[in-house]
mmCIF file of C-alpha atoms in Angstrom:
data_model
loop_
_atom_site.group_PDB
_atom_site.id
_atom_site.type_symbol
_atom_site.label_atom_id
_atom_site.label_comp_id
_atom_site.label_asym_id
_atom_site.label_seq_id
_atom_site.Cartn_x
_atom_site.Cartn_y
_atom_site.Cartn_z
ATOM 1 C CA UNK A 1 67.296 31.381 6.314
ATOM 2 C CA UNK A 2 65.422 34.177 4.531
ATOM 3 C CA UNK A 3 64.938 31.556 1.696
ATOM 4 C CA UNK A 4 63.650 28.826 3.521
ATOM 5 C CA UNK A 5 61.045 31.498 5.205
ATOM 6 C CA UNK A 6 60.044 32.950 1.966
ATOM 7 C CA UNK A 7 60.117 29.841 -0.508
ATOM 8 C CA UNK A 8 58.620 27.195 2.141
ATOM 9 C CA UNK A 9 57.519 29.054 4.999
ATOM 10 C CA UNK A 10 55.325 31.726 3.536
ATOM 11 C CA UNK A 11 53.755 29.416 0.521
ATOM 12 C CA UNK A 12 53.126 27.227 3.286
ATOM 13 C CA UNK A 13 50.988 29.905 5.517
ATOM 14 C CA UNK A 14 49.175 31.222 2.541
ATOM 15 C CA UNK A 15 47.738 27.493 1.304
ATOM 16 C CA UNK A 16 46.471 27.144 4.870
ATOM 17 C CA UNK A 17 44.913 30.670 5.264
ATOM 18 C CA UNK A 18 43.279 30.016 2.316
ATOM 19 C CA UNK A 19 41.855 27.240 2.335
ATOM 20 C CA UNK A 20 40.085 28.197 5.623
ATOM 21 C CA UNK A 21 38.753 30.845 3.689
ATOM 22 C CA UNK A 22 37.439 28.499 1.336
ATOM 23 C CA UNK A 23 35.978 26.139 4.151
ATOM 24 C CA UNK A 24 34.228 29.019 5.569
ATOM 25 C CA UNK A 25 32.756 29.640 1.855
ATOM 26 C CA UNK A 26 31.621 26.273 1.820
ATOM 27 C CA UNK A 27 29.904 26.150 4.967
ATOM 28 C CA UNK A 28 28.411 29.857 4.517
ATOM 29 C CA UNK A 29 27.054 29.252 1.701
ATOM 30 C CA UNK A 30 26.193 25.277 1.755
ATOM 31 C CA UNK A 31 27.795 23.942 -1.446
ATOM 32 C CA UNK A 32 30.477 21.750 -1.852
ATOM 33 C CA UNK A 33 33.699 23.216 -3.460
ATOM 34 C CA UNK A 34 36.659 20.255 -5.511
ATOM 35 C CA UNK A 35 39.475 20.033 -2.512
ATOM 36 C CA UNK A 36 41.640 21.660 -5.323
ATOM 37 C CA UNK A 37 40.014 24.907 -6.348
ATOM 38 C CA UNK A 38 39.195 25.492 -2.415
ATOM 39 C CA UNK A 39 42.597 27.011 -1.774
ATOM 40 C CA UNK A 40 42.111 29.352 -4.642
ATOM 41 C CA UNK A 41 38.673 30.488 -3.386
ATOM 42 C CA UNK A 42 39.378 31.113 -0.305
ATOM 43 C CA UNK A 43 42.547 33.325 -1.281
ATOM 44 C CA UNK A 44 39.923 35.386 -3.578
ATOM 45 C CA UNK A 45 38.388 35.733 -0.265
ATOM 46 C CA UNK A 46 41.650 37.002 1.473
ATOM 47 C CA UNK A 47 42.388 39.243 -1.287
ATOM 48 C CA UNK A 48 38.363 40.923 -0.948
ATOM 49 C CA UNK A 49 38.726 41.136 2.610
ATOM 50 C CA UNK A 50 42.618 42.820 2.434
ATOM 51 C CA UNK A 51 41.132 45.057 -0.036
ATOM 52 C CA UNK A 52 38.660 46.274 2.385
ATOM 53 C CA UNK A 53 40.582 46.917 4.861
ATOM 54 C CA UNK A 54 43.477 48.721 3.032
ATOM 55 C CA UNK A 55 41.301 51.460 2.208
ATOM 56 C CA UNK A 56 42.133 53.748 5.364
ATOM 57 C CA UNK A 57 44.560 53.806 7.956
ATOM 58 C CA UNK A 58 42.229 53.170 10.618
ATOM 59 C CA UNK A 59 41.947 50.044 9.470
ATOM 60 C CA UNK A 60 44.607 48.306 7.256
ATOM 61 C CA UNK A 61 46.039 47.050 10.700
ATOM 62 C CA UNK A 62 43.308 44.505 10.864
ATOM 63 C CA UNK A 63 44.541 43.308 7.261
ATOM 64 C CA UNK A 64 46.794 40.484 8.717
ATOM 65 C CA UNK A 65 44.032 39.729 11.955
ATOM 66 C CA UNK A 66 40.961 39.456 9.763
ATOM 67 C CA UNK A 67 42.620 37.224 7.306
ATOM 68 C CA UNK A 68 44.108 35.012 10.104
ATOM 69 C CA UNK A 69 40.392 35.054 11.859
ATOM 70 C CA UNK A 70 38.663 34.089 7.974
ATOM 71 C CA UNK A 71 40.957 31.038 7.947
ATOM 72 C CA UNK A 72 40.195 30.196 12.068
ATOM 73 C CA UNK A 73 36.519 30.560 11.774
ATOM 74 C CA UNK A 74 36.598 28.444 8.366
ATOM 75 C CA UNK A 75 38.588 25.541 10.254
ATOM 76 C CA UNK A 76 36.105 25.431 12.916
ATOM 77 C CA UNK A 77 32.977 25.493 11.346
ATOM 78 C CA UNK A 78 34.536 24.005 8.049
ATOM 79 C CA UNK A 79 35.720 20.469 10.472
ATOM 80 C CA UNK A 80 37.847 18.869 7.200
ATOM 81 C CA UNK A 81 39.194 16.317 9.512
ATOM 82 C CA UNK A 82 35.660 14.879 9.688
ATOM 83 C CA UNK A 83 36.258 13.579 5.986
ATOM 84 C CA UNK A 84 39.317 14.352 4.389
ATOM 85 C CA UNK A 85 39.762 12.868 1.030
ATOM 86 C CA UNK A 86 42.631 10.993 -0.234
ATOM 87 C CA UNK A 87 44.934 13.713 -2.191
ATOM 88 C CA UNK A 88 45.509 13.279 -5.822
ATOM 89 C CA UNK A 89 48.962 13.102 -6.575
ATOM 90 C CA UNK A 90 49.124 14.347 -10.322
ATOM 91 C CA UNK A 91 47.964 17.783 -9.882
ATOM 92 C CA UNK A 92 49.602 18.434 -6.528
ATOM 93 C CA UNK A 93 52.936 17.353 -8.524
ATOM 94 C CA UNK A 94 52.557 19.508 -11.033
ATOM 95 C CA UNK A 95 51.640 22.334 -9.365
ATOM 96 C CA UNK A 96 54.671 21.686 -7.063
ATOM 97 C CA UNK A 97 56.589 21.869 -10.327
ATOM 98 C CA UNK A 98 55.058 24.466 -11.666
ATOM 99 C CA UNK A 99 56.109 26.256 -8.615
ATOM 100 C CA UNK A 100 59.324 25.648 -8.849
ATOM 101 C CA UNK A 101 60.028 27.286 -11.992
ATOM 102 C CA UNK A 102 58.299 30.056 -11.282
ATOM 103 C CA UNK A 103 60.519 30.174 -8.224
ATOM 104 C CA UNK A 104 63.921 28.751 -10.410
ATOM 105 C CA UNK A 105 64.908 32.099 -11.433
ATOM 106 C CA UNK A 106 65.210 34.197 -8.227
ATOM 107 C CA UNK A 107 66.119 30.772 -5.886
ATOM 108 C CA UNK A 108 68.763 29.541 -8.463
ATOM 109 C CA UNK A 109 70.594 32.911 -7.751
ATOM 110 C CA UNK A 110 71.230 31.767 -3.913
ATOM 111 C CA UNK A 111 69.632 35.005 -2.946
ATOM 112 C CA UNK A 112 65.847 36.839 -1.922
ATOM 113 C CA UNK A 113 65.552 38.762 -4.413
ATOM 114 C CA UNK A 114 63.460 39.926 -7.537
ATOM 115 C CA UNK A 115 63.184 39.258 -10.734
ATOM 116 C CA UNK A 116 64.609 42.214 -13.369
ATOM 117 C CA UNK A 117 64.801 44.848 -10.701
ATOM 118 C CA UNK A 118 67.210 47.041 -12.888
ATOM 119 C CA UNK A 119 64.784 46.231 -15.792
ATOM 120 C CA UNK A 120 61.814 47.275 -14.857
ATOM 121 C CA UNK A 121 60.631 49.974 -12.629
ATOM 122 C CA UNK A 122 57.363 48.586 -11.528
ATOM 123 C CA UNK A 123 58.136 45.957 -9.348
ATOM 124 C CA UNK A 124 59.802 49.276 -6.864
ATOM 125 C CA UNK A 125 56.339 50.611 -7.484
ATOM 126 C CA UNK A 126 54.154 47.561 -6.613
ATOM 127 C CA UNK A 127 56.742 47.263 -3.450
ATOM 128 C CA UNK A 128 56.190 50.784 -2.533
ATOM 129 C CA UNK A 129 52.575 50.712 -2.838
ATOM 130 C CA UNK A 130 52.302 47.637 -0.843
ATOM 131 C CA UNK A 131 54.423 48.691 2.398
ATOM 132 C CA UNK A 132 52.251 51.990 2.253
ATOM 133 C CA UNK A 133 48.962 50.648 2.221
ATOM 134 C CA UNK A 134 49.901 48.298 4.683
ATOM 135 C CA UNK A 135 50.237 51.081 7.676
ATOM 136 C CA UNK A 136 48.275 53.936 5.757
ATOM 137 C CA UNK A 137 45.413 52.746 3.265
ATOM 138 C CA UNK A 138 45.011 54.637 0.629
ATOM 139 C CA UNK A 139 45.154 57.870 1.757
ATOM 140 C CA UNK A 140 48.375 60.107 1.478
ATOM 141 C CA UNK A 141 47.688 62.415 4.050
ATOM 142 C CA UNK A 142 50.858 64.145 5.584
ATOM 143 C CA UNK A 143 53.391 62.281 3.172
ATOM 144 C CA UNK A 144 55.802 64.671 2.318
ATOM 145 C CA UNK A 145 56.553 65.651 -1.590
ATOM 146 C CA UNK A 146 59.090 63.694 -3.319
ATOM 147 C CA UNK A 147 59.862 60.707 -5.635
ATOM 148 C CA UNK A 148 57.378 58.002 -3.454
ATOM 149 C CA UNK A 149 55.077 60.689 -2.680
ATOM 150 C CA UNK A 150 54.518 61.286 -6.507
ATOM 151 C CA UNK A 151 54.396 57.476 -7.619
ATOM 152 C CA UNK A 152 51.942 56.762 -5.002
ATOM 153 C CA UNK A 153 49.536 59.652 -6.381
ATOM 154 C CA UNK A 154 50.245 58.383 -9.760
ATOM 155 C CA UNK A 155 48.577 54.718 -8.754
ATOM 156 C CA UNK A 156 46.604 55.293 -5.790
ATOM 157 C CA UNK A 157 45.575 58.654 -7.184
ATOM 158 C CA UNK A 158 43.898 57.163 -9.928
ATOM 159 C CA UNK A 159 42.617 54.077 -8.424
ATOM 160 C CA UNK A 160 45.015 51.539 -9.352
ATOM 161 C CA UNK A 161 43.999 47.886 -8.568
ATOM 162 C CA UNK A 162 45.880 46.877 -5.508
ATOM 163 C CA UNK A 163 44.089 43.220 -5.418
ATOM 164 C CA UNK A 164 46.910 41.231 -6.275
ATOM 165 C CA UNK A 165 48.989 42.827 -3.411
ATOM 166 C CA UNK A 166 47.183 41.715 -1.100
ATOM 167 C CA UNK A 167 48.721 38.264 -0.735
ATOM 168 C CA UNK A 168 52.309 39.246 -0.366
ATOM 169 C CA UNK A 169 51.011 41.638 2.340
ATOM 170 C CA UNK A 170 49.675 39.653 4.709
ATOM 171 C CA UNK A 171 53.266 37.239 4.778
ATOM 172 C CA UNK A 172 54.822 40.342 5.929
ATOM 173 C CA UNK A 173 52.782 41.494 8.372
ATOM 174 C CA UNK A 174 52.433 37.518 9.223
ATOM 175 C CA UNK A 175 56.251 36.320 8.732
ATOM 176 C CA UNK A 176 57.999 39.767 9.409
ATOM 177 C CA UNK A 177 59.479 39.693 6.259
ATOM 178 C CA UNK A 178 59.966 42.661 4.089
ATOM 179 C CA UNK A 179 57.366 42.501 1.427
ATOM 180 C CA UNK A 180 60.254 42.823 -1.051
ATOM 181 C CA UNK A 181 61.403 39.204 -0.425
ATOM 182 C CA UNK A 182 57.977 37.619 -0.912
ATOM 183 C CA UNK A 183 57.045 39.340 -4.336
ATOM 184 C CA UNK A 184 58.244 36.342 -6.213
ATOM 185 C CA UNK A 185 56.935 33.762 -3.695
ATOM 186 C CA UNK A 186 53.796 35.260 -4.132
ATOM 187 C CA UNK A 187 53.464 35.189 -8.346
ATOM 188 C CA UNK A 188 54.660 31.836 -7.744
ATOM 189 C CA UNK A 189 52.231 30.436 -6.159
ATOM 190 C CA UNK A 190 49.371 31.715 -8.179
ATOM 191 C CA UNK A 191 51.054 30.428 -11.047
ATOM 192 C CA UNK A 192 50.931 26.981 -8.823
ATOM 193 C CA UNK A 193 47.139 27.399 -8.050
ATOM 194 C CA UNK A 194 46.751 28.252 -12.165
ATOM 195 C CA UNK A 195 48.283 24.830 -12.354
ATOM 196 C CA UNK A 196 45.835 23.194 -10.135
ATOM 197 C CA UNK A 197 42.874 25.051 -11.656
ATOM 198 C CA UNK A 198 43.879 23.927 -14.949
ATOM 199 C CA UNK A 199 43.678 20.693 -13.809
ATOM 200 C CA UNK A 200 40.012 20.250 -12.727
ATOM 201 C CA UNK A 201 39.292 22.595 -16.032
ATOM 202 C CA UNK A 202 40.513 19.483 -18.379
ATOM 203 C CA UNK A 203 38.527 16.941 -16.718
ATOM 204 C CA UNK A 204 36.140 17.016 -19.086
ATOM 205 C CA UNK A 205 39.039 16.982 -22.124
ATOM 206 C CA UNK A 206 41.533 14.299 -21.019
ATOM 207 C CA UNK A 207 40.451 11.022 -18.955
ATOM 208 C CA UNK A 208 44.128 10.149 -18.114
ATOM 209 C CA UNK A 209 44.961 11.916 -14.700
ATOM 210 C CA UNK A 210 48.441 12.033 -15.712
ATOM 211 C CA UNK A 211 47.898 13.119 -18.906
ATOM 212 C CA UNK A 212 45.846 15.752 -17.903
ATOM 213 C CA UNK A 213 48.690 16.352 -15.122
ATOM 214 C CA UNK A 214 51.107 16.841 -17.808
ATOM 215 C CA UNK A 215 49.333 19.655 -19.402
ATOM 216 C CA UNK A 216 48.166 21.364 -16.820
ATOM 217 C CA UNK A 217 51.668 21.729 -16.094
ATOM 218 C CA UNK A 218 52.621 22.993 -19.357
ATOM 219 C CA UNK A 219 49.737 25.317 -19.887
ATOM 220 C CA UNK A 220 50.296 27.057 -16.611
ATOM 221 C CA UNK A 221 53.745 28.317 -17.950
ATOM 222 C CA UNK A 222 53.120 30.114 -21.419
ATOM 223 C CA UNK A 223 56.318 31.970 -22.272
ATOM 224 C CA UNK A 224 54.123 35.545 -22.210
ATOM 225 C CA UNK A 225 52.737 34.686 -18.337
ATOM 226 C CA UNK A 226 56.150 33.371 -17.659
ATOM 227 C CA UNK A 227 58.084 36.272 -18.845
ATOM 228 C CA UNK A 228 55.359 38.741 -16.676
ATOM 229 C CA UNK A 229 56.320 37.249 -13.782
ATOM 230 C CA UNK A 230 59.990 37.980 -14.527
ATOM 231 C CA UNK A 231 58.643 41.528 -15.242
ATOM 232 C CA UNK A 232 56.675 42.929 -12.296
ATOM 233 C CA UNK A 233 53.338 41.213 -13.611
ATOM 234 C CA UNK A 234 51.929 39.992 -10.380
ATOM 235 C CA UNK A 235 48.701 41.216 -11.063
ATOM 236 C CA UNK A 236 48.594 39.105 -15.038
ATOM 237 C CA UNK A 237 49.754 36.240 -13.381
ATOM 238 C CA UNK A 238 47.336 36.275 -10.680
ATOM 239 C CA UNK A 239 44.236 37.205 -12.937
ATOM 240 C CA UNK A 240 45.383 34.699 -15.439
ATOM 241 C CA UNK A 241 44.817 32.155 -12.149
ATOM 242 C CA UNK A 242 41.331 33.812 -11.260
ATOM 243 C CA UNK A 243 40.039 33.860 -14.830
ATOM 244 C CA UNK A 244 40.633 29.755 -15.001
ATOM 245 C CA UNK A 245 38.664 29.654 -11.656
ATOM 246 C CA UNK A 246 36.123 31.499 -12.677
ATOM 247 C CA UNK A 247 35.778 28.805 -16.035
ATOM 248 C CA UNK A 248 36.045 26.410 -13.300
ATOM 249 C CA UNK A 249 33.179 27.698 -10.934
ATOM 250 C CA UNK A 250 30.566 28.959 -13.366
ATOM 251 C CA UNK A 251 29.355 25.658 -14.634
ATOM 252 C CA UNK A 252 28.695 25.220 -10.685
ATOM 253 C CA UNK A 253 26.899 28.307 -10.272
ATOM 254 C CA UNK A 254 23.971 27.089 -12.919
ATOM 255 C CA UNK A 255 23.359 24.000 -11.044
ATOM 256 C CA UNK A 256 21.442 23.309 -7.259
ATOM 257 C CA UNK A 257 21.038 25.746 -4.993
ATOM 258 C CA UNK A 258 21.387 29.107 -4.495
ATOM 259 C CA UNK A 259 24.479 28.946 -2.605
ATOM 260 C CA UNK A 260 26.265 27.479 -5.939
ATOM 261 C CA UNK A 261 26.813 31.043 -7.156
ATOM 262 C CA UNK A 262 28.556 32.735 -4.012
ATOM 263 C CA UNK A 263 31.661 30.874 -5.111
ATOM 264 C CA UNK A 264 31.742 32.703 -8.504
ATOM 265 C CA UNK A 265 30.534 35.216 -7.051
ATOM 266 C CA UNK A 266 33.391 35.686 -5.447
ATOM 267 C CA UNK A 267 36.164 35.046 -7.866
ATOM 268 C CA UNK A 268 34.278 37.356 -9.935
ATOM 269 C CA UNK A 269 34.845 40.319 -7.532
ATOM 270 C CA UNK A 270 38.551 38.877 -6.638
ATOM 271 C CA UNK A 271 39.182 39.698 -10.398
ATOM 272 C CA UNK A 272 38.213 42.874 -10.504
ATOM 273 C CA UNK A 273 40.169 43.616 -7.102
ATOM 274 C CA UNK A 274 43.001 42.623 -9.041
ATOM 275 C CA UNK A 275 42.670 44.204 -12.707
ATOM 276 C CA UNK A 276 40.017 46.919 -11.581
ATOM 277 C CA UNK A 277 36.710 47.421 -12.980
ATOM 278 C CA UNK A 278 38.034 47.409 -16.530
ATOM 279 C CA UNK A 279 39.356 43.857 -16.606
ATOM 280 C CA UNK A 280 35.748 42.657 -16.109
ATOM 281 C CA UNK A 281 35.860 42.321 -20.064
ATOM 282 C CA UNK A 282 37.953 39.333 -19.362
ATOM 283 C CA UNK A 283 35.590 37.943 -17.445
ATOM 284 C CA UNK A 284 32.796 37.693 -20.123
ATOM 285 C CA UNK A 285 33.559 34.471 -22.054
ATOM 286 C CA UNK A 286 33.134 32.321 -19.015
ATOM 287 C CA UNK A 287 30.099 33.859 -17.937
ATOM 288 C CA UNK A 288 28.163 34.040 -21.431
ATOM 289 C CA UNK A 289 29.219 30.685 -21.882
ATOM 290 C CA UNK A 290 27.840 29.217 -18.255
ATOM 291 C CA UNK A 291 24.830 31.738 -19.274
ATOM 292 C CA UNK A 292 24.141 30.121 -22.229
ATOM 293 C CA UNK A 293 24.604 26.900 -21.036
ATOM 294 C CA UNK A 294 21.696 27.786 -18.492
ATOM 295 C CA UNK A 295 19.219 29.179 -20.894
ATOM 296 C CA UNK A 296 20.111 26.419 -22.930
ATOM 297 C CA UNK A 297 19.096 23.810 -19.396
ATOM 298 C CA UNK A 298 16.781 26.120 -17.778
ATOM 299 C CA UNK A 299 14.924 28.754 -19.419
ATOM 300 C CA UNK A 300 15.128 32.240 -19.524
ATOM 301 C CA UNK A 301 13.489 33.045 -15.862
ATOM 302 C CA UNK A 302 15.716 30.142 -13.803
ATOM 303 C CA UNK A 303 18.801 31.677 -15.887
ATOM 304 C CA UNK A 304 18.226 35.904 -15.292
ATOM 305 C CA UNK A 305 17.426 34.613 -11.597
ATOM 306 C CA UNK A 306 20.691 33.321 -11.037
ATOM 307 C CA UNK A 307 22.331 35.760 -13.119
ATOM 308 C CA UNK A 308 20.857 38.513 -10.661
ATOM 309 C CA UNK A 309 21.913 36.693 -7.764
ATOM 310 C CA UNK A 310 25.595 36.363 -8.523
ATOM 311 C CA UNK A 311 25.715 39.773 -9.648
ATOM 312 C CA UNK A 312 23.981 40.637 -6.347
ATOM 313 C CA UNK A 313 26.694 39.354 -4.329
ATOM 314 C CA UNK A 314 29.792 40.196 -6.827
ATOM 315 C CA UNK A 315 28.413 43.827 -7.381
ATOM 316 C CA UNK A 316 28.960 45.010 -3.560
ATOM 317 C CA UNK A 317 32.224 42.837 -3.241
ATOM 318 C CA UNK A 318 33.106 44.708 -5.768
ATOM 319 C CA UNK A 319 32.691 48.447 -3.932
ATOM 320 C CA UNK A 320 36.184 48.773 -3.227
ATOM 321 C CA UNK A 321 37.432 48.279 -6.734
#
């Protein structure tokens, strides 16, 4: 039972909580979003908003509440039964697939469980830091000296990104599942919504939906992401899966209206929630290049306009990181 509840249960509650979080970015901020990137914006969105309130005890018990009322409020005002396109199988397939061997490992075994455990101490730490910020924020008031106490200083002390946390968090205040059994769920999945993102990324590169289905299957599963999430690299995997969004949304944000760069926006902060302020170096090539591609379209006022605006909205998004 604990399988079917992590594997299909909790995959199933995140892709609906986020993708009302991605409605409610659409409506918000009046652009249209591709059906399969939405999901993967609106868990940036869950991840900024767990972030927030995980900073103090007072309120990381509205972590689980605010996410569930982001995904309510996005359904409502979002209405996607008023038009809801016919799916593409290709991509959905092979993100399915991708899934599942992401999830072969640990489900193979017949147990919940996590990947290299006994090899690897920082999956215990990622664990630990999760179920503390959970009930306590950040702060370690009136935790008593010891092992936990110690590792907990060690990362939260020094500001350690707890972005890519988030996720797995909110299925266990959600599910009531210890957070333990949803680790691998979690990296899972964002390798899943990699696979997706990949997908709309190689439009432009490979006419043939299936082809294109094919390789966005295989490039979501390099051997080095593959072996971090085997590893305790929830936080690679899921920035690998931002980063291709981000490629994916920039183009977007030099076109229209000003609403088309909330969406980066956005993933832009999510990435730094989950790789701190240092990992914005990764962020650069997309950006220079949608940049360029703007001064190149637009000039140099339409372009440092719309550069200002999305850092605008990233910069404060990005408070907590």
């Amino acid at each position: 039972m604990t399988l079917v509840v992590t594997w299909l249960l909790f995959p199933a509650l995140l892709a609906v909580l986020a993708t009302g979080a991605g409605l409610l970015v659409e409506r918000v901020a009046r652009v249209r979003i591709r059906r399969l990137l939405l999901p993967g914006l609106g868990l940036c969105v869950l991840i900024l908003a767990g972030q927030l309130t995980t900073l103090t005890g007072a309120t990381s018990g509205l972590t689980a509440p605010v996410a569930v009322a982001l995904a309510v409020a996005g359904f409502v005002v979002g209405r996607p039964w008023r038009a809801i396109p016919k799916p593409a199988k290709g991509p959905l397939i092979a993100a399915a697939a991708v899934f599942a061997l992401y999830a072969a490992p640990v489900v193979l075994s017949g147990e919940a469980t996590v990947a290299g455990y006994i090899k690897l101490d920082d999956t215990a730490s990622w664990l630990g830091i999760t179920a503390w910020i959970l009930d306590n924020g950040l702060s370690l008031d009136g935790l008593a000296p010891s092992s936990y106490e110690a590792m907990l200083d060690f990362y939260i002390g020094s500001d350690y990104p707890v972005g890519a946390f988030i996720p797995f968090a909110l299925g266990s205040e959600l599910l009531g599942q210890d957070v333990a059994w949803l680790y691998q769920p979690w990296v899972a999945f964002a390798a899943a919504q990699l696979a997706l993102t990949l997908y709309v990324l190689g439009e432009s590169l490979i006419e043939s939906r299936a082809v294109r289905a094919v390789a966005a299957f295989v490039a979501a599963q390099p051997a080095l992401l593959f072996g971090f999430a085997l590893w305790g690299g929830a936080k690679e995997v899921a920035a690998a899966w931002t980063l291709a969004l981000l490629a994916a949304l920039a183009p977007k944000a030099i076109d229209g209206g000003p609403g088309n760069v909330v969406p980066a926006a956005i993933v832009a902060a999510a990435t730094l929630a989950i790789l701190s302020v240092g990992g914005g170096i990764w962020m650069l090539p997309p950006l220079v290049l949608a940049g360029a591609a703007a001064l190149a379209r637009s000039g140099l006022v339409p372009t440092a306009r719309r550069a200002g605006a999305l850092a605008a909205i990233a910069l404060p998004l990005s408070i907590p990181a």
